[in-house]
XYZ file of C-alpha atoms in Angstrom:
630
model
C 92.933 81.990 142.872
C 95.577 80.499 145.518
C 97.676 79.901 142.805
C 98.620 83.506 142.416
C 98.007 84.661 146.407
C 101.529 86.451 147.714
C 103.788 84.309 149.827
C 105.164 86.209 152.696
C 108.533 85.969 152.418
C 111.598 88.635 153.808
C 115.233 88.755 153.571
C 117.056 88.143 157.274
C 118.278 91.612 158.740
C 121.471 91.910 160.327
C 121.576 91.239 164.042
C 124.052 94.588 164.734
C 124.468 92.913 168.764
C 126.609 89.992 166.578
C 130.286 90.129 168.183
C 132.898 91.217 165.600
C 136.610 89.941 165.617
C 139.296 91.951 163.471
C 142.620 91.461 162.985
C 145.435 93.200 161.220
C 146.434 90.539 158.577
C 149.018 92.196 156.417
C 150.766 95.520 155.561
C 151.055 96.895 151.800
C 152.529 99.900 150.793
C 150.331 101.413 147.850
C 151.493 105.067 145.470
C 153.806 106.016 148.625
C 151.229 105.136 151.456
C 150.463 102.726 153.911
C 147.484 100.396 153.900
C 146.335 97.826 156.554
C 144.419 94.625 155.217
C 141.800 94.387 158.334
C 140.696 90.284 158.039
C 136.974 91.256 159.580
C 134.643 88.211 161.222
C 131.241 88.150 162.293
C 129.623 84.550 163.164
C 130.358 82.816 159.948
C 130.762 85.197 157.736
C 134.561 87.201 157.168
C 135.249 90.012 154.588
C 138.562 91.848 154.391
C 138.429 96.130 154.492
C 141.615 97.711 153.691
C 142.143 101.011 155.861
C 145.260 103.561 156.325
C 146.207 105.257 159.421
C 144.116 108.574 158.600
C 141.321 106.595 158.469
C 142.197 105.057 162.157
C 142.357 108.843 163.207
C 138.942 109.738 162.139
C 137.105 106.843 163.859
C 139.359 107.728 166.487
C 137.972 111.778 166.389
C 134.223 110.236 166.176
C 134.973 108.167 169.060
C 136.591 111.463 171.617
C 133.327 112.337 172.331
C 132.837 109.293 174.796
C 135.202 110.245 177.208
C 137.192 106.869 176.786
C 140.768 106.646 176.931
C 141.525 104.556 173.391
C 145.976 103.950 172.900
C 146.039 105.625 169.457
C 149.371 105.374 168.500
C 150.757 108.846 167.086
C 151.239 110.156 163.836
C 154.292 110.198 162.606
C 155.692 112.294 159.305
C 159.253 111.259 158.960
C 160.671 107.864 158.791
C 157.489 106.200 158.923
C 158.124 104.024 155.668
C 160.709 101.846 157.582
C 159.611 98.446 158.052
C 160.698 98.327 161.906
C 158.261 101.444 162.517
C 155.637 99.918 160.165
C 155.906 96.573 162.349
C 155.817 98.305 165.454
C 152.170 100.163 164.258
C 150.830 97.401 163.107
C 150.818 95.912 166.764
C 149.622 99.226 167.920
C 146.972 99.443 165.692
C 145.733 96.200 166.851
C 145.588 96.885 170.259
C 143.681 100.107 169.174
C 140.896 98.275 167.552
C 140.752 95.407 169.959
C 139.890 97.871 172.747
C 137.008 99.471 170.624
C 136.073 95.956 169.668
C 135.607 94.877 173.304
C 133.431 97.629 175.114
C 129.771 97.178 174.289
C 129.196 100.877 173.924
C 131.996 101.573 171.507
C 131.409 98.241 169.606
C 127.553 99.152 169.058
C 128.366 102.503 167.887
C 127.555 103.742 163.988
C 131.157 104.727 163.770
C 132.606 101.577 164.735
C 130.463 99.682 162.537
C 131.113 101.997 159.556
C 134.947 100.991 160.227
C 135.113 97.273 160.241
C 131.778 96.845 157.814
C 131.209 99.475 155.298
C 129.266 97.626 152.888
C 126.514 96.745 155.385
C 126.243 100.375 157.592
C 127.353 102.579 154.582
C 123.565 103.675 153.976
C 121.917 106.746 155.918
C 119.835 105.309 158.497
C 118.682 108.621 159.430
C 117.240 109.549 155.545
C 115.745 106.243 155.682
C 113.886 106.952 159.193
C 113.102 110.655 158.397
C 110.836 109.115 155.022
C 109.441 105.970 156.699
C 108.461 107.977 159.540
C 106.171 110.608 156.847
C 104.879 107.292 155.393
C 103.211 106.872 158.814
C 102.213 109.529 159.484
C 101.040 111.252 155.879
C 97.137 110.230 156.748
C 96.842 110.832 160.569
C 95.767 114.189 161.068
C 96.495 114.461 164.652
C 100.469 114.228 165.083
C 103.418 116.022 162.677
C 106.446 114.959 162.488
C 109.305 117.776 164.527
C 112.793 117.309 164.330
C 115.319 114.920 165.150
C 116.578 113.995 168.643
C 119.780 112.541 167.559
C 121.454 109.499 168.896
C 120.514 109.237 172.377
C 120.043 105.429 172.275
C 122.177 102.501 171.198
C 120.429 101.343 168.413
C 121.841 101.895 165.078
C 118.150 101.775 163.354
C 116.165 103.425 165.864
C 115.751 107.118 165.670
C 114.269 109.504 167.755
C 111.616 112.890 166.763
C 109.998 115.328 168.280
C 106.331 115.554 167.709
C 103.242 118.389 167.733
C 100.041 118.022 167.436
C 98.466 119.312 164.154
C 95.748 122.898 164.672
C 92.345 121.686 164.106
C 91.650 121.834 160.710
C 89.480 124.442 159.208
C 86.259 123.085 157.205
C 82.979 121.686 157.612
C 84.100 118.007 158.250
C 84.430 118.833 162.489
C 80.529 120.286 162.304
C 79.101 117.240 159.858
C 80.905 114.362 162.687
C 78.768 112.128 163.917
C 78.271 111.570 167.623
C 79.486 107.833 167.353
C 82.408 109.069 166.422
C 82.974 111.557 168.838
C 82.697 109.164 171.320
C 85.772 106.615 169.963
C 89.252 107.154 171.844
C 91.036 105.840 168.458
C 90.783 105.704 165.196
C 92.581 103.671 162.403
C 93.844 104.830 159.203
C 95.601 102.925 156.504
C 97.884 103.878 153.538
C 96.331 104.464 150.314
C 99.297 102.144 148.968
C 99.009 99.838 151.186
C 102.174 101.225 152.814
C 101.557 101.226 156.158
C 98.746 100.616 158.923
C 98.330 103.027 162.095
C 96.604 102.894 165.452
C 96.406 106.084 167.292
C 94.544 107.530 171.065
C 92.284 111.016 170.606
C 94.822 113.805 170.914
C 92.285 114.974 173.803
C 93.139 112.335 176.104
C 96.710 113.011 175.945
C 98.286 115.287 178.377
C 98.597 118.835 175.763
C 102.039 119.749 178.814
C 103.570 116.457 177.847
C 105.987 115.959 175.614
C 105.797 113.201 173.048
C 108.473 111.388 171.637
C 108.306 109.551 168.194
C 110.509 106.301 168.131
C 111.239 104.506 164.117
C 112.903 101.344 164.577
C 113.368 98.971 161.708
C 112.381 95.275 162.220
C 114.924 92.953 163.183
C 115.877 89.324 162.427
C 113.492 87.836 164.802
C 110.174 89.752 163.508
C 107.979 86.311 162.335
C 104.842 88.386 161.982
C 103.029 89.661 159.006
C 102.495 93.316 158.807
C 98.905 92.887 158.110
C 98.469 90.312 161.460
C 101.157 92.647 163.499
C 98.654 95.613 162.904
C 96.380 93.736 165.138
C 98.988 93.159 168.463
C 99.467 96.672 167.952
C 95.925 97.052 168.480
C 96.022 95.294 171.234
C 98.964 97.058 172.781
C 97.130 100.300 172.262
C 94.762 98.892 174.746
C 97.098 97.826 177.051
C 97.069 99.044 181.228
C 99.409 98.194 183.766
C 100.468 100.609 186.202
C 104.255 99.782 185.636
C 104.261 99.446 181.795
C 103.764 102.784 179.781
C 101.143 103.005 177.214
C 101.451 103.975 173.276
C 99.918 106.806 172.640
C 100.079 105.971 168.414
C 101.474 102.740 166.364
C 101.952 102.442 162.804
C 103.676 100.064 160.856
C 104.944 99.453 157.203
C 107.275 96.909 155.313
C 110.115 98.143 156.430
C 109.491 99.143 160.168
C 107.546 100.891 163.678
C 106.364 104.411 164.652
C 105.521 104.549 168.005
C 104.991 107.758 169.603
C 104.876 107.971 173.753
C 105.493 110.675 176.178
C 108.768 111.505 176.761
C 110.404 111.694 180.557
C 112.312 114.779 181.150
C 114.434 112.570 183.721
C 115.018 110.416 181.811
C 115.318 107.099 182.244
C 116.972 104.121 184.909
C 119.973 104.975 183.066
C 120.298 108.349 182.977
C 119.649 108.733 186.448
C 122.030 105.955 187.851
C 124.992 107.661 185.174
C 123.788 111.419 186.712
C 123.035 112.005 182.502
C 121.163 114.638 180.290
C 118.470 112.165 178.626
C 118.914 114.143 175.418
C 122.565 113.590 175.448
C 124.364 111.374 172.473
C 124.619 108.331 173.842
C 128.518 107.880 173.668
C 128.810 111.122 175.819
C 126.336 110.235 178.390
C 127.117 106.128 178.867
C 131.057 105.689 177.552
C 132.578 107.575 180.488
C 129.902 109.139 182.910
C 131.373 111.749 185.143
C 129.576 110.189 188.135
C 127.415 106.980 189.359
C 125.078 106.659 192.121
C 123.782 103.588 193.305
C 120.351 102.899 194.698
C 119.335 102.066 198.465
C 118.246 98.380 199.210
C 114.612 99.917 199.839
C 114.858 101.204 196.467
C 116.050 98.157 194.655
C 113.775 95.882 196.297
C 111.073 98.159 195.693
C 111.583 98.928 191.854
C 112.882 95.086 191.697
C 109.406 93.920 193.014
C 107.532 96.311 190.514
C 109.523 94.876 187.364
C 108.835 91.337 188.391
C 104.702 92.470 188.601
C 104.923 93.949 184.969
C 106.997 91.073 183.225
C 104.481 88.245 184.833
C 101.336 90.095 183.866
C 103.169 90.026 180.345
C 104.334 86.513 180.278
C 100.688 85.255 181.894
C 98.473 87.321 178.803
C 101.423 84.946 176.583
C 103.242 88.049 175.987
C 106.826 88.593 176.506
C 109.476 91.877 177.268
C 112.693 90.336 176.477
C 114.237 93.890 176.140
C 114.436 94.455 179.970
C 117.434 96.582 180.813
C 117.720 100.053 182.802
C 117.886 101.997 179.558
C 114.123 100.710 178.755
C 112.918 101.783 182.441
C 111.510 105.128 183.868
C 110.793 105.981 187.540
C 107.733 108.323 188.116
C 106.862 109.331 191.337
C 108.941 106.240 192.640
C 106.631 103.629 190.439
C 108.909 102.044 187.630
C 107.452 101.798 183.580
C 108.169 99.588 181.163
C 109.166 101.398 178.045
C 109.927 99.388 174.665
C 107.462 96.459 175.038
C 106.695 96.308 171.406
C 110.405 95.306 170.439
C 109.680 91.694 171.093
C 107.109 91.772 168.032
C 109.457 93.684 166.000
C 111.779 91.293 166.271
C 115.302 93.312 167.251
C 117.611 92.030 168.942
C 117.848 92.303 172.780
C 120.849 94.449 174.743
C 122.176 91.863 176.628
C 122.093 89.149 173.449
C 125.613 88.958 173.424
C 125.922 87.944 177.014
C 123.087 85.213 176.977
C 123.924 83.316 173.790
C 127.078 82.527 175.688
C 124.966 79.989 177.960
C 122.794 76.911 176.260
C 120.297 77.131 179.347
C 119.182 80.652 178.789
C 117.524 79.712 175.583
C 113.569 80.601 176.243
C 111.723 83.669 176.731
C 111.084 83.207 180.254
C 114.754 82.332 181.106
C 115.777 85.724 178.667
C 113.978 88.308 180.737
C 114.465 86.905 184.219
C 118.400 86.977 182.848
C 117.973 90.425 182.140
C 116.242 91.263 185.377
C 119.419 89.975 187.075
C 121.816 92.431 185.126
C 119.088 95.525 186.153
C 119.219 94.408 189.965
C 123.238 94.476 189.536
C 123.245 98.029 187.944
C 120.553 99.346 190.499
C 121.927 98.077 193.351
C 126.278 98.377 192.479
C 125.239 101.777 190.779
C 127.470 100.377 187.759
C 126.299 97.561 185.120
C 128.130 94.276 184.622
C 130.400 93.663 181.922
C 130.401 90.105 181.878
C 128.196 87.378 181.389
C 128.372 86.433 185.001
C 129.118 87.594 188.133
C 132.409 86.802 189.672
C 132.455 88.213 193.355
C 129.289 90.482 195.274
C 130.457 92.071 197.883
C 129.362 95.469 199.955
C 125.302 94.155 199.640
C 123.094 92.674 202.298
C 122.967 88.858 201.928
C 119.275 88.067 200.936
C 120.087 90.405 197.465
C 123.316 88.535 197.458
C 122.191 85.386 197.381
C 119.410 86.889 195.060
C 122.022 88.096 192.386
C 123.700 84.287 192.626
C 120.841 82.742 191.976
C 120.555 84.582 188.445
C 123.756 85.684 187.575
C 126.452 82.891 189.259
C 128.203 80.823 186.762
C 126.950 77.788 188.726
C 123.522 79.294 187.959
C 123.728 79.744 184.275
C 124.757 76.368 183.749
C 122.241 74.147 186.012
C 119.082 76.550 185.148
C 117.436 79.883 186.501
C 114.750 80.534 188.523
C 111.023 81.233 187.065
C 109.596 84.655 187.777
C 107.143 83.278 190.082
C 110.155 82.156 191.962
C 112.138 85.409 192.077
C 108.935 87.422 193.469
C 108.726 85.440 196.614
C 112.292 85.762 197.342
C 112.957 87.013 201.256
C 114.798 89.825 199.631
C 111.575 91.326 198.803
C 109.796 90.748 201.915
C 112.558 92.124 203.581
C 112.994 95.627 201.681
C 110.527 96.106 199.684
C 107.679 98.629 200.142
C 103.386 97.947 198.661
C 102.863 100.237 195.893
C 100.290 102.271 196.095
C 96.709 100.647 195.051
C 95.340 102.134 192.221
C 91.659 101.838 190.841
C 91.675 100.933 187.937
C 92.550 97.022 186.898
C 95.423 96.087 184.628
C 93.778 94.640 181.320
C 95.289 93.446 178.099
C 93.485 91.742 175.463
C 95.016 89.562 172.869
C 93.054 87.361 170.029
C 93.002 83.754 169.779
C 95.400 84.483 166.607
C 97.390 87.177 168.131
C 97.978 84.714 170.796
C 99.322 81.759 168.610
C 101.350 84.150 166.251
C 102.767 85.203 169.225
C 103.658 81.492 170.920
C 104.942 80.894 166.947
C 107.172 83.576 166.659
C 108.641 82.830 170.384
C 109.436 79.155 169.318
C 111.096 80.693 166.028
C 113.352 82.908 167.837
C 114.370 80.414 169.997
C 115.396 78.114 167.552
C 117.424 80.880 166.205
C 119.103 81.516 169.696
C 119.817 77.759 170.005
C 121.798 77.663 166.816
C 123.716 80.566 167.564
C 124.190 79.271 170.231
C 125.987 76.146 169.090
C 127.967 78.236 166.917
C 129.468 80.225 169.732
C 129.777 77.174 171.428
C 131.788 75.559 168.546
C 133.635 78.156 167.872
C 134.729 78.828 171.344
C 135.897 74.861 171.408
C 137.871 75.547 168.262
C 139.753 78.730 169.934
C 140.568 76.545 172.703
C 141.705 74.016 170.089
C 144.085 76.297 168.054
C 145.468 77.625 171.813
C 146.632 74.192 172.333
C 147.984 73.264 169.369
C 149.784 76.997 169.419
C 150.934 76.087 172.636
C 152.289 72.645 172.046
C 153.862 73.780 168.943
C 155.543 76.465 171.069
C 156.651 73.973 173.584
C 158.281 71.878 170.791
C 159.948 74.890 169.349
C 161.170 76.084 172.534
C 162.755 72.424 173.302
C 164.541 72.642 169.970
C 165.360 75.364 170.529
C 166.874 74.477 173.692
C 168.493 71.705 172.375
C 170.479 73.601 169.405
C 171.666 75.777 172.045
C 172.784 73.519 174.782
C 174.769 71.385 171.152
C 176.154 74.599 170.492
C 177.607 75.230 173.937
C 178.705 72.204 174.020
C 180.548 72.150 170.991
C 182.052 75.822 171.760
C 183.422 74.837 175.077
C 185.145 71.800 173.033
C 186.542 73.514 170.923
C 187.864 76.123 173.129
C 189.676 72.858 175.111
C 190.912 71.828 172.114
C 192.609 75.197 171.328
C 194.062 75.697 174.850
C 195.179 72.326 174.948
C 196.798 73.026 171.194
C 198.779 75.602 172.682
C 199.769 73.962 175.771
C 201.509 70.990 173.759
C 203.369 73.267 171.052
C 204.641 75.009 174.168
C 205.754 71.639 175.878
C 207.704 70.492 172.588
C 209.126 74.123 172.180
C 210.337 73.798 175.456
C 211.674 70.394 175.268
C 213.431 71.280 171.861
C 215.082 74.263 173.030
C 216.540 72.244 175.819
C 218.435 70.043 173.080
C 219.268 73.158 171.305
C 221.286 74.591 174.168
C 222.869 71.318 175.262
C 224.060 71.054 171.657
C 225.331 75.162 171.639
C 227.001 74.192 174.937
C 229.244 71.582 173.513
C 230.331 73.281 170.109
C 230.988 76.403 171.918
C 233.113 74.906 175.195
C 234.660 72.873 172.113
C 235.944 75.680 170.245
C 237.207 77.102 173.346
C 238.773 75.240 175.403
C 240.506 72.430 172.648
C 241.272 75.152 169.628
C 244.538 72.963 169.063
C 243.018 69.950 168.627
C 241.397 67.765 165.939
C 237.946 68.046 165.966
C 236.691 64.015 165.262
C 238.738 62.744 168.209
C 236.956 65.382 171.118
C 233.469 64.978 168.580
C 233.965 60.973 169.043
C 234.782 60.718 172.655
C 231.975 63.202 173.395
C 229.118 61.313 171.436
C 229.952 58.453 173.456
C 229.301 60.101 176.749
C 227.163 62.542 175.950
C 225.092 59.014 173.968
C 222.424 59.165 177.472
C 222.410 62.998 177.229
C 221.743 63.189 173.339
C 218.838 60.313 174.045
C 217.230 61.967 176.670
C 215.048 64.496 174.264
C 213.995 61.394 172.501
C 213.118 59.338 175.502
C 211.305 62.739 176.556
C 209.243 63.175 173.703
C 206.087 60.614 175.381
C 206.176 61.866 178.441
C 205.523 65.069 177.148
C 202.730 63.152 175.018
C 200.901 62.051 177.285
C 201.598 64.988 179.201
C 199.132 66.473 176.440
C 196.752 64.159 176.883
C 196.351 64.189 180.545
C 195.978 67.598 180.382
C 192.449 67.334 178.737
C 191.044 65.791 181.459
C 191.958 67.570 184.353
C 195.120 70.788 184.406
C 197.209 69.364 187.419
C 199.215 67.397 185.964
C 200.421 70.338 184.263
C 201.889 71.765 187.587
C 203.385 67.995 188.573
C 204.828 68.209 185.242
C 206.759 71.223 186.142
C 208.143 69.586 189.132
C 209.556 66.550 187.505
C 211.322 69.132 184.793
C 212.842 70.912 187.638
C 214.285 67.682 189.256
C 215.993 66.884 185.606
C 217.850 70.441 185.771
C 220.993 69.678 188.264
C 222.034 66.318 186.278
C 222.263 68.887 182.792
C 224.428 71.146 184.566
C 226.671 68.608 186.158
C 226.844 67.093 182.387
C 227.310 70.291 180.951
C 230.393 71.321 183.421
C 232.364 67.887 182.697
C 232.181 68.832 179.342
C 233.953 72.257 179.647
C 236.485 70.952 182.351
C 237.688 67.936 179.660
C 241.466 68.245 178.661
C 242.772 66.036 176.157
C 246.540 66.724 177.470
C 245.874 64.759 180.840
C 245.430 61.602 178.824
C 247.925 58.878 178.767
C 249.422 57.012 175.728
C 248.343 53.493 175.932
C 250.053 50.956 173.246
C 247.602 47.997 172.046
C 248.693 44.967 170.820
C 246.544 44.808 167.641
């Protein structure tokens, strides 16, 4: 009944191409140690991971083997409790992660990811492969399983293995075969648990001097398909011919993932050549720091260009598309470029250059995606270096039909009006110009896809593009609220560093004040000192010629005629006393008056003396008697 028919239904993988932001929120010191709370973001989702400096050095020893330079601050034994020092790492540490955090190769590594999200990449990926890659394989009796190849791609859940074919078994089954089976190139086979569905080619018509890769990738947040319905594409891609896309040699799929086994290019591929790599190489030792580049010649990148451009519009016209076009994904053999990696767009994982094309709303179809890409391979083939930015800034040193080639895909003008359509690229004078005819070959390129396969197919591109779009407008918004908080960072920066301003230029102010008002303290107290010691010694003068010159006298009389003619003299000090006032407070606007001051102080000088030397020179024995009549 339909009431109790299975509803396909799957929980959303983790896109690993997702930018991550960390920062370095706070400091604690825990049982004599130091730990760093790292505030972790991803899209809309944040976690905190706390992580001490030993930590840091491990992901830093993991990370060596790239060849990168990464500003690891040292380790430090003594002193390094102090909260200066601890300060002073924490910005250190920052910068240290940032770096990692910004190149794509470092950012996409296992180690990296480990660091910043251990719940989500603390599994073995590699146990997980080694088992879902037996599943497949368990009822095929052609290929066994060899051992691993290590990391030598940039996927976190794609692994690489070695594969044999198995000895011919020993029975009567190969003498009791019928001759209709003899006669099929493949042959199907299917779990007995319903675990997993396989499509294979005759181990005769494979090349026994070839060697044969097996590639398990896990599906990715974009797979729409059904694993029963995605057994038939796979089907179909068995049967695929082109003579610039490489066939699958076997296909098998489960719940969980793809097998896909295809020969395996001792050169390696685009990548490896244009980096002067080992193909078998980790990939953080052959891509972080290559030891040399080479670029391609314009007949070359014309040439290979042209040959892409044939392989993704056969694609796009059987309603197929790549969408995982980039120079790690492309081999050259015998100067004719294959596609490798075609059946990632069914598997749904994400694309390499995802992170660069959800920055622009116009790049939102699959068309759009792989010409986008196509633009980034031209760069790398024809620069000899790959571009690490969403857009080119300035091409120079390149003949101007590619130039205006690369503008037309990669220009910031072009990303936001629109790019070209494949059919548009292909006819391009850069082409005509450079590019050679491959060589005709005699058999025609066929691929055959259902009626279903075919609407699955146009279903699951809408899907993913609806995804894109949204993420899209979250980048979007999120890059309009960075903007936002650098404004209002920057404003309130402004207004603190007017305030600031302001306190400082009131403080100034007040401090020169007050050093005027001290100064001109000290220059009064000096002018009435002064003064006052003048009265002193007039008075000193008097007793003193007094006591000397009239010792026989009585001292009222000479005290009584002297106040009355000293009565001018004994004012003067108190007639001074404004002058010297407002001596004071001229002095605060402008010093002067001090110096006129003096002047007017010398001029008063001669008349004291004069005063003074009457005084000593009065006798009272030159006076006369004069009788009064009162």
């Amino acid at each position: 009944m339909a009431i109790f028919a299975s509803r396909y239904e799957r929980k959303l993988p983790l896109d690993d191409t997702e930018a991550i932001s960390c920062e370095i929120a706070t400091v604690e010191q825990v049982d004599g140690h130091t730990e760093y709370l790292l505030r972790v973001q991803r899209g809309d989702s944040s976690w905190n991971v706390l992580r001490r400096y030993n930590e840091f050095s491990n992901l830093h020893k993991c990370l060596r083997i790239s060849g990168i330079e990464l500003p690891l601050p040292g380790k430090r034994i003594f002193g390094n409790m102090r909260p200066d020092f601890i300060a002073e790492r924490k910005e250190a540490l920052q910068v240290y992660i940032n770096t990692i955090l910004m190149n794509p190769i470092l950012a996409s590594s296992l180690p990296a990811k480990r660091f910043v999200d251990p719940e989500s990449y603390s599994q073995s990926f590699h146990d997980h492969a080694v088992q879902n890659a037996l599943l497949c394989l368990r009822n095929d009796t052609v290929w066994a399983l060899g051992a691993t190849m290590g990391a030598i791609g940039w996927r976190l859940r794609k692994h690489y293995f070695k594969v044999t074919t198995k000895p011919p078994e020993k029975g009567s089954n190969k003498l009791v075969k019928s001759g209709s089976q003899n006669q099929q190139s493949k042959h199907f086979a299917a779990g007995s648990n319903g675990g997993g569905h396989s499509v294979s080619i005759d181990a005769g018509t494979v090349d026994p001097n070839a060697e044969m890769v097996a590639e398990w990738l896990e599906y990715g947040p974009d797979k729409y398909v059904d694993e029963k319905e995605m057994h038939g594409v796979l089907k179909s891609l068995m049967g695929l011919y082109h003579p610039h896309i490489e066939s699958v040699v076997f296909a098998a799929n489960t719940e969980n993932g793809c097998l896909i086994i295809r020969k395996f290019h001792k050169h390696g591929t685009l990548k490896d050549v244009l980096c002067m790599a080992t193909p078998k190489n980790p990939f953080l030792s052959k891509y972080g720091n290559p030891k040399g580049r080479t670029a391609l010649s314009m007949k070359q990148v014309a040439t290979y260009g042209k040959q892409i451009l044939e392989a993704l519009i056969f694609l796009h016209s059987k309603g197929y598309a790549c969408g995982h076009l980039h120079s790690g994904n492309i081999v050259i053999v015998d100067d004719c470029v294959k596609l490798l990696d075609i059946e990632n767009h069914l598997l749904g994982v994400p694309a390499f250059y995802r992170p660069f094309f959800v920055q622009h709303s116009k790049i939102h179809t699959i068309e759009t995606i792989d010409v986008y890409c196509f633009g980034h391979v031209l760069f790398e083939m024809a620069m000899g270096y790959p571009l690490q930015e969403s857009v080119v800034r300035q091409i120079t040193e390149c003949p101007e039909a590619l130039k205006s080639l690369l503008e037309s895909i990669l220009s910031k003008e072009a990303c936001k009006a629109g790019l070209p359509t494949l059919d548009q690229l292909i006819d391009h004078r850069f082409f005509t110009q450079y590019a050679t005819e491959s060589a005709a070959t005699s058999e025609k390129p066929h691929f055959k896809l259902s009626l279903n396969a075919k609407e699955l197919l146009r279903q699951a591109a809408v899907k993913s593009e609806t995804r894109l779009r949204d993420e899209q407008k979250s980048v979007k918004n999120q890059k309009r609220i960075v903007r936002v908080q650098e404004l209002m960072s920057s404003e309130e920066e402004k207004r603190k560093s007017k305030q600031k301003a302001k306190l400082e230029h009131k403080q100034s102010k007040l401090k020169q004040q007050g050093s005027l008002q001290t100064s001109n303290g000290r220059l009064s107290l000096a002018a009435v000192t002064a003064a006052s010691s003048s009265t002193v010694a007039v008075g000193g003068g008097l007793s003193t010629a007094d006591s000397f010159n009239r010792s026989d006298s009585t001292p009222e009389e000479p005290t009584l005629a002297g106040l009355k003619s000293l009565m001018p003299a004994s004012q003067s000090p108190h007639q001074e006393m404004p002058a010297s006032t407002s001596v004071a407070v001229e002095r605060q606007t402008s010093t002067p008056n001090i110096a006129s001051e003096d002047v007017d102080a010398g001029e008063d000088e001669p008349t004291r003396s004069a005063l003074l030397e009457s005084i000593c020179k009065f006798n009272r024995g030159s006076l006369r008697k004069v009788r009064s009549n009162d």
